[in-house]
Short mmCIF file of C-alpha atoms in Angstrom, two decimals:
data_model
loop_
_atom_site.label_atom_id
_atom_site.label_comp_id
_atom_site.label_asym_id
_atom_site.label_seq_id
_atom_site.Cartn_x
_atom_site.Cartn_y
_atom_site.Cartn_z
CA GLN A 1 -23.92 -71.14 3.80
CA ASN A 2 -25.43 -74.15 2.06
CA ASN A 3 -23.96 -74.43 -1.44
CA SER A 4 -27.05 -76.10 -2.80
CA VAL A 5 -28.88 -72.76 -2.58
CA ASN A 6 -28.93 -71.14 -6.00
CA TYR A 7 -29.88 -67.53 -6.03
CA GLU A 8 -32.16 -66.52 -8.87
CA ARG A 9 -33.07 -62.92 -7.95
CA ILE A 10 -30.07 -60.79 -7.04
CA ILE A 11 -29.87 -57.11 -6.15
CA SER A 12 -26.54 -55.27 -6.30
CA LEU A 13 -25.94 -52.26 -4.06
CA ALA A 14 -22.85 -50.86 -5.82
CA PRO A 15 -21.87 -50.26 -9.47
CA HIS A 16 -18.69 -52.35 -9.15
CA ILE A 17 -20.71 -55.23 -7.67
CA THR A 18 -23.12 -55.05 -10.64
CA GLU A 19 -20.16 -55.30 -13.00
CA LEU A 20 -18.68 -58.26 -11.11
CA VAL A 21 -22.01 -60.12 -11.21
CA TYR A 22 -21.95 -59.80 -15.02
CA SER A 23 -18.32 -60.98 -15.11
CA ALA A 24 -19.45 -64.09 -13.24
CA GLY A 25 -22.03 -64.79 -15.94
CA ALA A 26 -24.91 -64.03 -13.57
CA GLY A 27 -26.11 -60.73 -15.07
CA GLU A 28 -29.45 -62.28 -16.05
CA LYS A 29 -30.21 -62.94 -12.40
CA LEU A 30 -29.93 -59.27 -11.45
CA VAL A 31 -33.35 -57.76 -10.71
CA GLY A 32 -32.20 -54.43 -9.27
CA VAL A 33 -29.10 -52.21 -9.10
CA VAL A 34 -28.06 -48.78 -7.79
CA GLU A 35 -27.43 -45.60 -9.78
CA TYR A 36 -24.33 -45.48 -11.99
CA SER A 37 -24.51 -49.22 -12.67
CA ASP A 38 -23.71 -48.44 -16.30
CA PHE A 39 -21.43 -51.31 -17.31
CA PRO A 40 -22.03 -53.52 -19.17
CA ILE A 41 -24.71 -51.73 -21.19
CA ALA A 42 -27.32 -54.36 -20.23
CA ALA A 43 -27.10 -53.14 -16.63
CA ARG A 44 -28.57 -49.77 -17.62
CA LYS A 45 -31.96 -51.34 -18.26
CA LEU A 46 -32.34 -52.69 -14.74
CA PRO A 47 -34.62 -51.18 -12.06
CA ILE A 48 -32.78 -48.73 -9.79
CA VAL A 49 -33.20 -49.29 -6.05
CA GLY A 50 -31.21 -46.31 -4.78
CA ASN A 51 -27.77 -44.76 -4.91
CA SER A 52 -24.57 -44.85 -2.91
CA THR A 53 -26.09 -42.99 0.05
CA THR A 54 -29.75 -44.00 0.16
CA ILE A 55 -31.56 -47.18 -0.63
CA ASN A 56 -35.23 -47.45 -1.48
CA ILE A 57 -36.38 -50.25 0.79
CA GLU A 58 -39.91 -50.29 -0.72
CA SER A 59 -38.67 -50.99 -4.23
CA ILE A 60 -36.39 -53.73 -2.90
CA ILE A 61 -39.35 -55.39 -1.16
CA LYS A 62 -41.32 -55.24 -4.45
CA LEU A 63 -38.48 -56.90 -6.36
CA ALA A 64 -38.38 -59.80 -3.84
CA PRO A 65 -34.67 -60.66 -4.16
CA ASP A 66 -33.33 -63.88 -2.68
CA LEU A 67 -29.86 -62.32 -2.36
CA ILE A 68 -28.74 -58.72 -1.85
CA ILE A 69 -25.03 -58.04 -2.37
CA ALA A 70 -23.89 -55.02 -0.38
CA TRP A 71 -20.69 -53.02 -0.25
CA LYS A 72 -19.41 -52.88 3.31
CA SER A 73 -17.69 -49.50 3.14
CA GLY A 74 -20.13 -47.98 0.65
CA ASN A 75 -23.63 -48.78 1.92
CA ARG A 76 -25.04 -47.38 5.14
CA ILE A 77 -25.00 -49.83 8.01
CA GLN A 78 -28.58 -48.84 8.99
CA ASP A 79 -29.81 -49.79 5.49
CA ILE A 80 -28.10 -53.17 5.69
CA GLU A 81 -29.56 -53.83 9.14
CA ARG A 82 -33.03 -52.77 8.00
CA LEU A 83 -32.85 -55.19 5.04
CA GLN A 84 -31.67 -57.99 7.32
CA SER A 85 -34.44 -57.27 9.82
CA LEU A 86 -36.94 -57.66 6.97
CA GLY A 87 -35.59 -61.17 6.43
CA PHE A 88 -33.49 -60.53 3.33
CA GLU A 89 -30.23 -62.36 2.90
CA VAL A 90 -27.52 -59.68 2.64
CA TRP A 91 -24.00 -60.61 1.61
CA GLN A 92 -21.61 -57.83 2.65
CA THR A 93 -18.52 -57.59 0.50
CA GLU A 94 -15.32 -55.57 0.42
CA ILE A 95 -12.40 -55.48 -2.02
CA GLN A 96 -9.21 -55.14 0.00
CA HIS A 97 -6.72 -56.85 -2.33
CA LEU A 98 -6.69 -57.18 -6.10
CA GLU A 99 -7.01 -60.95 -5.67
CA ASP A 100 -10.39 -60.31 -4.07
CA ILE A 101 -11.73 -59.37 -7.53
CA PRO A 102 -11.31 -62.83 -9.15
CA ASN A 103 -12.28 -64.52 -5.87
CA PHE A 104 -15.46 -62.45 -5.68
CA ILE A 105 -16.35 -63.43 -9.26
CA LYS A 106 -15.87 -67.09 -8.40
CA THR A 107 -18.03 -66.83 -5.28
CA ILE A 108 -20.83 -65.18 -7.27
CA GLY A 109 -20.54 -68.04 -9.73
CA GLU A 110 -21.03 -70.50 -6.86
CA LYS A 111 -24.01 -68.62 -5.46
CA ALA A 112 -25.72 -68.02 -8.82
CA ASP A 113 -24.90 -71.41 -10.33
CA THR A 114 -22.77 -69.92 -13.13
CA LEU A 115 -19.51 -71.39 -11.91
CA LYS A 116 -18.27 -72.44 -15.34
CA ILE A 117 -18.21 -68.88 -16.70
CA ALA A 118 -17.11 -67.43 -13.38
CA HIS A 119 -14.24 -69.89 -13.10
CA VAL A 120 -12.90 -69.06 -16.57
CA LYS A 121 -13.04 -65.31 -15.89
CA SER A 122 -11.55 -65.68 -12.45
CA SER A 123 -8.59 -67.77 -13.70
CA GLU A 124 -7.99 -65.36 -16.55
CA LEU A 125 -7.79 -62.40 -14.14
CA LEU A 126 -5.57 -64.21 -11.64
CA ASN A 127 -3.29 -65.06 -14.51
CA ILE A 128 -2.96 -61.40 -15.60
CA LEU A 129 -2.41 -60.38 -12.00
CA ASN A 130 0.33 -62.93 -11.35
CA LYS A 131 2.09 -62.34 -14.65
CA THR A 132 2.13 -58.58 -14.13
CA LYS A 133 3.42 -58.97 -10.57
CA GLN A 134 6.25 -61.22 -11.73
CA GLN A 135 7.13 -58.98 -14.65
CA TYR A 136 7.64 -55.91 -12.49
CA ALA A 137 8.72 -57.53 -9.23
CA ASN A 138 12.35 -56.41 -9.43
CA GLN A 139 11.91 -53.02 -11.06
CA THR A 140 13.02 -49.80 -9.44
CA VAL A 141 10.17 -48.24 -7.49
CA ILE A 142 8.86 -45.03 -9.01
CA HIS A 143 6.99 -42.34 -7.04
CA ALA A 144 3.57 -41.54 -8.44
CA PHE A 145 0.76 -39.07 -7.84
CA TYR A 146 -2.67 -40.18 -9.05
CA GLN A 147 -5.29 -37.46 -9.42
CA ILE A 148 -8.96 -38.36 -9.19
CA TRP A 149 -10.50 -34.86 -8.98
CA HIS A 150 -9.48 -31.22 -9.34
CA GLN A 151 -11.69 -28.95 -7.24
CA PRO A 152 -10.79 -29.85 -4.60
CA LEU A 153 -7.65 -31.69 -5.64
CA MET A 154 -8.21 -35.33 -4.69
CA THR A 155 -6.26 -38.56 -4.59
CA MET A 156 -6.51 -41.86 -2.73
CA ASN A 157 -4.59 -43.63 0.01
CA GLY A 158 -2.57 -46.86 -0.15
CA LYS A 159 -5.51 -49.14 0.67
CA GLN A 160 -7.62 -47.99 -2.28
CA PHE A 161 -7.69 -50.39 -5.25
CA ILE A 162 -5.98 -47.99 -7.71
CA SER A 163 -3.13 -47.69 -5.25
CA LEU A 164 -2.92 -51.50 -5.09
CA ALA A 165 -2.74 -51.54 -8.89
CA LEU A 166 0.11 -49.00 -8.81
CA GLU A 167 1.92 -51.17 -6.28
CA THR A 168 1.75 -54.11 -8.68
CA CYS A 169 3.62 -51.96 -11.21
CA GLN A 170 6.22 -51.06 -8.56
CA ALA A 171 4.91 -47.52 -8.27
CA ASN A 172 4.64 -45.97 -4.86
CA ASN A 173 1.61 -43.78 -4.24
CA ILE A 174 3.08 -40.63 -2.65
CA PHE A 175 -0.09 -40.28 -0.56
CA ALA A 176 -0.31 -43.94 0.54
CA GLY A 177 -0.31 -42.89 4.21
CA LEU A 178 -3.49 -40.79 4.13
CA PRO A 179 -6.19 -41.92 6.58
CA LEU A 180 -9.14 -41.93 4.13
CA LEU A 181 -9.61 -44.01 0.99
CA ALA A 182 -10.23 -40.81 -1.00
CA SER A 183 -8.74 -37.59 0.33
CA GLU A 184 -8.40 -33.93 -0.43
CA VAL A 185 -4.80 -32.75 -0.81
CA ASN A 186 -3.25 -29.47 -1.87
CA VAL A 187 -0.74 -28.62 -4.57
CA GLU A 188 1.85 -27.68 -1.90
CA SER A 189 1.82 -31.20 -0.50
CA VAL A 190 2.26 -32.64 -4.02
CA ILE A 191 5.24 -30.30 -4.58
CA GLN A 192 6.67 -31.33 -1.22
CA ARG A 193 6.48 -35.05 -2.12
CA ASP A 194 7.71 -34.32 -5.67
CA PRO A 195 6.41 -37.33 -7.65
CA GLN A 196 8.34 -38.70 -10.64
CA VAL A 197 5.12 -39.31 -12.53
CA ILE A 198 1.65 -37.76 -12.43
CA LEU A 199 -1.28 -39.90 -13.54
CA LEU A 200 -4.57 -38.27 -14.39
CA GLY A 201 -7.66 -40.35 -13.69
CA GLY A 202 -11.04 -38.68 -13.39
CA GLU A 203 -13.42 -37.99 -16.25
CA SER A 204 -11.73 -37.69 -19.65
CA ALA A 205 -13.58 -34.41 -20.24
CA PHE A 206 -11.51 -32.76 -17.49
CA GLN A 207 -8.14 -34.34 -18.14
CA GLU A 208 -6.85 -31.81 -20.66
CA SER A 209 -7.46 -28.87 -18.33
CA TRP A 210 -5.88 -30.76 -15.41
CA TYR A 211 -2.93 -31.48 -17.67
CA GLN A 212 -2.55 -27.79 -18.55
CA ASP A 213 -2.86 -26.82 -14.87
CA TRP A 214 0.05 -29.03 -13.87
CA LEU A 215 2.35 -27.66 -16.58
CA ARG A 216 2.65 -24.43 -14.57
CA TYR A 217 4.46 -26.23 -11.77
CA THR A 218 7.81 -26.52 -13.50
CA GLU A 219 9.56 -27.18 -10.17
CA LEU A 220 7.93 -30.63 -10.07
CA LYS A 221 10.14 -33.48 -11.20
CA ALA A 222 7.25 -35.05 -13.15
CA ILE A 223 6.63 -31.80 -15.05
CA LYS A 224 10.29 -31.00 -15.67
CA ASN A 225 10.63 -34.45 -17.18
CA ARG A 226 7.24 -34.39 -18.94
CA GLN A 227 6.10 -37.50 -17.11
CA ILE A 228 2.41 -36.74 -16.86
CA TYR A 229 -0.11 -39.13 -18.41
CA LYS A 230 -3.86 -39.23 -18.99
CA LEU A 231 -5.40 -42.59 -18.17
CA ASP A 232 -8.56 -44.14 -19.56
CA ASN A 233 -10.62 -43.44 -16.47
CA ASP A 234 -13.35 -45.98 -17.28
CA LYS A 235 -10.93 -48.83 -16.73
CA TYR A 236 -9.51 -47.57 -13.47
CA GLN A 237 -12.48 -46.21 -11.58
CA ARG A 238 -13.85 -49.43 -10.10
CA PRO A 239 -12.42 -52.59 -8.53
CA THR A 240 -13.61 -54.86 -11.34
CA ALA A 241 -12.35 -57.18 -14.06
CA ARG A 242 -11.66 -54.12 -16.22
CA LEU A 243 -9.15 -52.83 -13.67
CA ILE A 244 -7.13 -56.05 -13.77
CA GLU A 245 -7.39 -56.26 -17.56
CA ALA A 246 -5.98 -52.72 -17.73
CA LEU A 247 -3.11 -53.45 -15.33
CA PRO A 248 -0.51 -54.27 -18.03
CA GLU A 249 -1.31 -50.95 -19.71
CA LEU A 250 -0.92 -49.04 -16.44
CA CYS A 251 2.40 -50.76 -15.75
CA LYS A 252 3.63 -49.92 -19.25
CA THR A 253 2.90 -46.24 -18.63
CA ILE A 254 4.77 -46.34 -15.34
CA ASP A 255 7.59 -48.22 -17.00
CA LYS A 256 7.85 -45.47 -19.61
CA ALA A 257 8.49 -43.00 -16.79
CA ARG A 258 10.90 -45.41 -15.10
CA ARG A 259 12.96 -45.79 -18.30
CA HIS A 260 12.98 -42.04 -18.79
CA TYR A 261 14.68 -41.58 -15.42
CA GLN A 262 17.06 -44.47 -15.95
CA GLN A 263 18.20 -42.99 -19.27
CA ASN A 264 18.52 -39.48 -17.88
CA LEU A 265 20.41 -40.13 -14.69
#
């Protein structure tokens, strides 16, 4: 790709991509987004061109973007191919490592000619990431269960970004080996794996009832030791700058559980 091309009309096909475009200082160049692109607040005013499952090709054509940023595992391949066949430039992206977040921000900065802002943000995030990694590198690994939904009970596998965040804090996701990024599990399998800490993600409106539900399972190590925590879901639900900024907080929570076990051996 020729770096002298500066994109002026960008469409984002995922809420986390929208957020990353703003982090790169290129929010003003966004002309269209998908549903749930609600952060930052400015994103809520933008035209909606679809949702995670369907894309409105007609409205994209009307908005005449010079760059469409797609989410490889989130957008349908037939939509991407259709957009490409219409002559649109589609950049397919995927976050597979936490480092991909700052790198993505920097690349957007290059493409949208906002490199100064993007570079500052990117360095800041890499810094947090590296510092956190170093800080926890030699800590005892703690076994964690992270809940993302209740009916059905859902968690994520080891490749999902929240799991990568846990890993940075030296927490082992007890369901790391599941085949799908987000998977349904049952209470029996949680009891069988017996986590030392239970972390409640999901919408804050549900967390209290999830919390109460878990208290019944007194045979669980995490419950016996009262190591169950509600997390600020907004910060942990997308692979964005907010996730990395919230990493130290996540690690502190896990460290609280770790110290509890070390003191009560």
